[in-house]
Amino acid sequence: MQEKNQENNSNWKGEDFVNRWHSTYTFMPLFENPVKMPELQVFLEALEQHFGKVIPLQEDAQMPKSAPELLGFMLMEHTVYYEADKREFPSQLLICGADAFQQEIWDEMICANFWACSNKETFLPRCKYSLMAMNMVASGLPMMEEYGIMAEYADMILEVFPDCIGIYWPHSQSLTPREYYEEPHWHNPQNHFLDGGLNVRFFRLQGTDEMLFDTLGLTAIGLPDLQFHCKNLEPDDVVMFLRNLAAYLYQYGDIIEDGNTVEGIHHERWVCQREDSIAEPLRMVLDINPGEFAGGNRS
């Protein structure tokens, strides 16, 4: 699978997006009807309103008309310094042309964890067309600046494409309807990226009273995803606990070491340890051991 292949959405299926860090980040705006591209000037003015001075990468720039085409923009107020070149380069945002959306990239497990989509039965069949939006030359930015730009780019896409019904985030396997993404879900607005870039998954383990929770989306941005194997806890409480811990890592970085503890749901001290993930996709996760509530043979 090629990370930059825009010719066929089916190439975007698989674990590659979630089990390793990516130097570029991608999301996919979704549409029910064929996509109506805005004029270049409209798109450029929207970019400048959100990101300051912006310059198209091509001299004869025009909005992409089909899937293989793309258009890039340099964000002149968000630059990255490269030591090898002894100079700064502007980070970039790209948009690719529209294509038919191939729902085959969504298997049963992915669809089961579309928690932001409350009406999946009616919403999923409407996802018929898509764009691709991504960044480049941005991995040297501070984390919250890089992904804050992506969160705001998604906001901007919703503004200039009023027919966009939602966004699929392949790095977190999260689907966010327009109404969900437009609604604030964090006390700190700097965490807005996590509305799409974070997915907290929930599994009931058959034949037991145990539950497994994990996150998707953090590994792709250079942080450890989280894992929580437990019993006798309220699922909503666990989801909130993992969301808060994910936000902490997003703000402060990968600073929790093996053997460190975090405050539990009832103010316990829960030990953290890096382990191989229980659920696919296979990756290294930060496992939180909830003591007396632990699943498996732990306590």
Short mmCIF file of C-alpha atoms in Angstrom, two decimals, residues 10-264:
data_model
loop_
_atom_site.label_atom_id
_atom_site.label_comp_id
_atom_site.label_asym_id
_atom_site.label_seq_id
_atom_site.Cartn_x
_atom_site.Cartn_y
_atom_site.Cartn_z
CA SER A 10 -9.55 0.97 -1.66
CA ASN A 11 -5.77 1.32 -1.33
CA TRP A 12 -6.44 3.13 1.92
CA LYS A 13 -7.69 0.00 3.64
CA GLY A 14 -5.44 -1.76 6.12
CA GLU A 15 -3.51 -1.31 9.33
CA ASP A 16 -0.71 0.83 7.95
CA PHE A 17 -2.41 4.08 8.87
CA VAL A 18 -2.80 3.27 12.55
CA ASN A 19 0.14 1.08 13.58
CA ARG A 20 3.02 3.48 12.92
CA TRP A 21 3.93 7.15 12.86
CA HIS A 22 3.27 9.09 9.66
CA SER A 23 5.20 12.13 8.44
CA THR A 24 2.05 13.30 6.64
CA TYR A 25 -1.51 13.29 7.96
CA THR A 26 -4.67 12.69 5.94
CA PHE A 27 -8.41 12.99 6.36
CA MET A 28 -11.22 12.32 3.90
CA PRO A 29 -14.23 14.66 3.57
CA LEU A 30 -17.31 12.67 2.54
CA PHE A 31 -20.26 13.57 0.30
CA GLU A 32 -23.61 12.10 -0.65
CA ASN A 33 -23.64 13.69 -4.12
CA PRO A 34 -20.92 14.45 -6.69
CA VAL A 35 -18.52 17.02 -5.24
CA LYS A 36 -18.86 20.66 -6.29
CA MET A 37 -15.42 22.26 -6.14
CA PRO A 38 -15.26 25.91 -5.04
CA GLU A 39 -13.41 28.46 -7.12
CA LEU A 40 -9.69 28.70 -6.38
CA GLN A 41 -10.04 32.24 -5.05
CA VAL A 42 -12.74 31.18 -2.61
CA PHE A 43 -10.57 28.32 -1.35
CA LEU A 44 -7.49 30.54 -1.11
CA GLU A 45 -9.32 33.26 0.80
CA ALA A 46 -10.64 30.69 3.27
CA LEU A 47 -7.11 29.34 3.81
CA GLU A 48 -5.76 32.84 4.42
CA GLN A 49 -8.54 33.60 6.89
CA HIS A 50 -7.54 30.56 8.94
CA PHE A 51 -3.76 30.39 8.43
CA GLY A 52 -2.48 33.80 7.36
CA LYS A 53 -0.43 34.29 4.21
CA VAL A 54 -0.77 31.34 1.83
CA ILE A 55 0.90 30.75 -1.54
CA PRO A 56 -0.14 28.02 -4.01
CA LEU A 57 2.67 25.62 -4.90
CA GLN A 58 1.90 25.84 -8.63
CA GLU A 59 2.18 29.09 -10.57
CA ASP A 60 -0.85 28.23 -12.73
CA ALA A 61 -2.81 26.82 -9.81
CA GLN A 62 -6.31 25.49 -10.29
CA MET A 63 -8.59 23.40 -8.13
CA PRO A 64 -8.17 19.66 -8.82
CA LYS A 65 -10.88 18.20 -11.03
CA SER A 66 -10.35 14.46 -10.52
CA ALA A 67 -8.81 12.04 -8.04
CA PRO A 68 -5.22 11.91 -9.40
CA GLU A 69 -4.95 15.71 -9.35
CA LEU A 70 -3.91 17.68 -6.30
CA LEU A 71 -3.16 21.24 -5.32
CA GLY A 72 -0.82 22.34 -2.55
CA PHE A 73 -0.48 25.55 -0.57
CA MET A 74 2.45 26.88 1.44
CA LEU A 75 1.56 28.24 4.88
CA MET A 76 4.01 31.12 5.15
CA GLU A 77 3.27 31.74 8.85
CA HIS A 78 3.84 28.10 9.85
CA THR A 79 7.43 27.29 8.95
CA VAL A 80 9.72 24.39 9.82
CA TYR A 81 13.48 24.82 10.33
CA TYR A 82 15.67 22.15 8.74
CA GLU A 83 19.12 21.94 10.25
CA ALA A 84 20.61 20.23 7.18
CA ASP A 85 19.62 23.14 4.96
CA LYS A 86 20.09 25.83 7.62
CA ARG A 87 16.81 27.42 6.61
CA GLU A 88 13.08 27.40 7.20
CA PHE A 89 10.50 25.95 4.86
CA PRO A 90 6.77 26.68 4.96
CA SER A 91 4.56 23.75 5.92
CA GLN A 92 1.99 22.77 3.33
CA LEU A 93 -1.64 21.76 3.00
CA LEU A 94 -2.88 19.73 0.04
CA ILE A 95 -6.25 18.86 -1.41
CA CYS A 96 -6.86 16.07 -3.92
CA GLY A 97 -9.64 15.80 -6.47
CA ALA A 98 -12.91 14.02 -5.82
CA ASP A 99 -13.48 10.31 -6.31
CA ALA A 100 -16.16 7.73 -5.64
CA PHE A 101 -15.79 6.54 -2.07
CA GLN A 102 -15.17 2.82 -1.69
CA GLN A 103 -16.82 1.65 1.53
CA GLU A 104 -14.83 -1.59 1.32
CA ILE A 105 -12.19 0.17 3.40
CA TRP A 106 -14.64 -0.13 6.32
CA ASP A 107 -14.79 -3.64 7.74
CA GLU A 108 -17.17 -4.79 10.47
CA MET A 109 -14.82 -3.89 13.32
CA ILE A 110 -14.20 -0.39 11.96
CA CYS A 111 -17.91 0.30 11.54
CA ALA A 112 -18.70 -1.05 15.02
CA ASN A 113 -16.49 1.67 16.50
CA PHE A 114 -17.96 4.67 14.69
CA TRP A 115 -19.10 6.01 18.07
CA ALA A 116 -19.46 9.61 16.86
CA CYS A 117 -22.04 8.49 14.31
CA SER A 118 -25.30 7.85 16.16
CA ASN A 119 -27.35 6.92 13.08
CA LYS A 120 -24.98 4.62 11.20
CA GLU A 121 -27.73 2.66 9.46
CA THR A 122 -28.87 5.74 7.54
CA PHE A 123 -25.63 7.72 7.46
CA LEU A 124 -23.16 5.17 6.05
CA PRO A 125 -25.06 4.54 2.79
CA ARG A 126 -24.91 8.29 2.10
CA CYS A 127 -21.09 8.28 1.99
CA LYS A 128 -20.67 7.95 -1.79
CA TYR A 129 -17.93 10.45 -2.74
CA SER A 130 -14.80 11.77 -1.07
CA LEU A 131 -11.88 14.16 -1.22
CA MET A 132 -8.49 13.74 0.38
CA ALA A 133 -6.89 16.51 2.42
CA MET A 134 -3.39 16.23 3.88
CA ASN A 135 -0.33 18.08 5.09
CA MET A 136 3.32 17.94 4.09
CA VAL A 137 6.58 19.43 5.40
CA ALA A 138 4.86 19.73 8.76
CA SER A 139 6.38 17.00 10.94
CA GLY A 140 8.93 19.45 12.33
CA LEU A 141 6.25 21.70 13.81
CA PRO A 142 5.32 21.39 17.49
CA MET A 143 2.75 18.61 17.80
CA MET A 144 -0.20 20.74 18.82
CA GLU A 145 0.57 23.27 16.08
CA GLU A 146 0.86 20.60 13.37
CA TYR A 147 -2.35 18.79 14.28
CA GLY A 148 -4.12 21.96 15.32
CA ILE A 149 -3.64 23.07 11.72
CA MET A 150 -5.19 19.82 10.52
CA ALA A 151 -8.16 20.28 12.85
CA GLU A 152 -8.69 23.82 11.56
CA TYR A 153 -8.22 22.66 7.97
CA ALA A 154 -11.08 20.22 8.54
CA ASP A 155 -13.18 23.11 9.91
CA MET A 156 -12.32 25.13 6.81
CA ILE A 157 -13.23 22.25 4.49
CA LEU A 158 -16.68 22.07 6.09
CA GLU A 159 -17.07 25.82 5.52
CA VAL A 160 -16.17 25.84 1.81
CA PHE A 161 -17.91 22.54 1.04
CA PRO A 162 -21.42 23.03 2.48
CA ASP A 163 -22.48 19.69 0.95
CA CYS A 164 -19.84 17.77 2.92
CA ILE A 165 -21.72 15.42 5.26
CA GLY A 166 -18.78 14.28 7.40
CA ILE A 167 -15.12 13.32 7.61
CA TYR A 168 -13.40 9.95 7.76
CA TRP A 169 -10.06 9.89 9.62
CA PRO A 170 -8.11 6.82 8.43
CA HIS A 171 -5.37 7.23 11.07
CA SER A 172 -7.92 6.78 13.87
CA GLN A 173 -10.58 4.87 11.92
CA SER A 174 -13.07 7.44 13.15
CA LEU A 175 -16.08 8.77 11.26
CA THR A 176 -17.35 12.19 12.31
CA PRO A 177 -20.59 13.52 10.83
CA ARG A 178 -20.51 17.25 10.12
CA GLU A 179 -22.71 18.03 13.11
CA TYR A 180 -20.45 16.12 15.48
CA TYR A 181 -17.21 17.71 14.32
CA GLU A 182 -18.68 21.22 14.42
CA GLU A 183 -19.74 20.80 18.07
CA PRO A 184 -17.05 21.47 20.75
CA HIS A 185 -16.27 18.36 22.82
CA TRP A 186 -13.34 19.61 24.91
CA HIS A 187 -12.96 22.27 27.57
CA ASN A 188 -9.63 23.14 25.95
CA PRO A 189 -10.26 24.14 22.31
CA GLN A 190 -6.65 23.19 21.49
CA ASN A 191 -7.78 19.57 21.74
CA HIS A 192 -10.17 19.95 18.80
CA PHE A 193 -7.96 17.70 16.64
CA LEU A 194 -8.88 14.78 18.91
CA ASP A 195 -12.53 15.08 17.82
CA GLY A 196 -11.47 13.22 14.69
CA GLY A 197 -7.90 12.16 15.38
CA LEU A 198 -8.78 10.03 18.42
CA ASN A 199 -11.03 6.99 18.54
CA VAL A 200 -11.75 5.13 21.80
CA ARG A 201 -12.83 1.59 20.97
CA PHE A 202 -14.85 -0.78 23.17
CA PHE A 203 -15.06 -4.58 23.04
CA ARG A 204 -16.88 -7.06 25.27
CA LEU A 205 -14.86 -10.26 25.57
CA GLN A 206 -17.05 -13.23 24.75
CA GLY A 207 -17.62 -15.79 27.49
CA THR A 208 -16.46 -13.42 30.24
CA ASP A 209 -17.63 -10.38 32.14
CA GLU A 210 -14.55 -8.50 30.95
CA MET A 211 -14.20 -5.49 28.67
CA LEU A 212 -11.37 -4.23 26.50
CA PHE A 213 -10.92 -0.59 25.59
CA ASP A 214 -8.20 0.95 23.47
CA THR A 215 -7.50 4.04 21.42
CA LEU A 216 -6.64 4.48 17.77
CA GLY A 217 -5.00 7.59 16.36
CA LEU A 218 -2.20 8.35 18.80
CA THR A 219 0.37 5.98 17.30
CA ALA A 220 0.03 7.73 13.93
CA ILE A 221 1.08 11.07 15.46
CA GLY A 222 4.02 9.71 17.44
CA LEU A 223 2.35 8.92 20.78
CA PRO A 224 1.45 5.57 22.32
CA ASP A 225 -2.11 4.42 21.94
CA LEU A 226 -3.78 3.38 25.20
CA GLN A 227 -5.16 -0.01 26.30
CA PHE A 228 -7.44 -0.87 29.22
CA HIS A 229 -8.55 -4.45 30.05
CA CYS A 230 -11.04 -4.46 32.92
CA LYS A 231 -14.23 -5.66 34.59
CA ASN A 232 -16.78 -4.20 37.02
CA LEU A 233 -16.42 -0.62 35.75
CA GLU A 234 -18.91 1.58 33.95
CA PRO A 235 -17.96 1.78 30.25
CA ASP A 236 -18.74 5.50 30.04
CA ASP A 237 -16.37 6.16 32.94
CA VAL A 238 -13.59 4.24 31.22
CA VAL A 239 -14.11 6.08 27.95
CA MET A 240 -13.88 9.43 29.74
CA PHE A 241 -10.77 8.28 31.60
CA LEU A 242 -9.04 7.27 28.35
CA ARG A 243 -10.09 10.46 26.57
CA ASN A 244 -8.63 12.55 29.38
CA LEU A 245 -5.41 10.54 29.44
CA ALA A 246 -5.12 10.78 25.65
CA ALA A 247 -5.58 14.55 25.86
CA TYR A 248 -2.84 14.69 28.50
CA LEU A 249 -0.42 12.86 26.20
CA TYR A 250 -1.41 15.08 23.29
CA GLN A 251 -0.63 18.21 25.30
CA TYR A 252 2.52 17.06 27.11
CA GLY A 253 3.96 14.31 24.91
CA ASP A 254 5.07 10.72 25.50
CA ILE A 255 6.19 11.29 29.08
CA ILE A 256 4.61 8.33 30.91
CA GLU A 257 7.28 5.69 31.48
CA ASP A 258 6.89 2.02 32.32
CA GLY A 259 6.02 1.70 35.99
CA ASN A 260 4.62 5.22 36.30
CA THR A 261 1.14 5.55 37.75
CA VAL A 262 -1.85 7.63 36.76
CA GLU A 263 -4.88 8.59 38.82
CA GLY A 264 -7.72 6.11 38.34
#
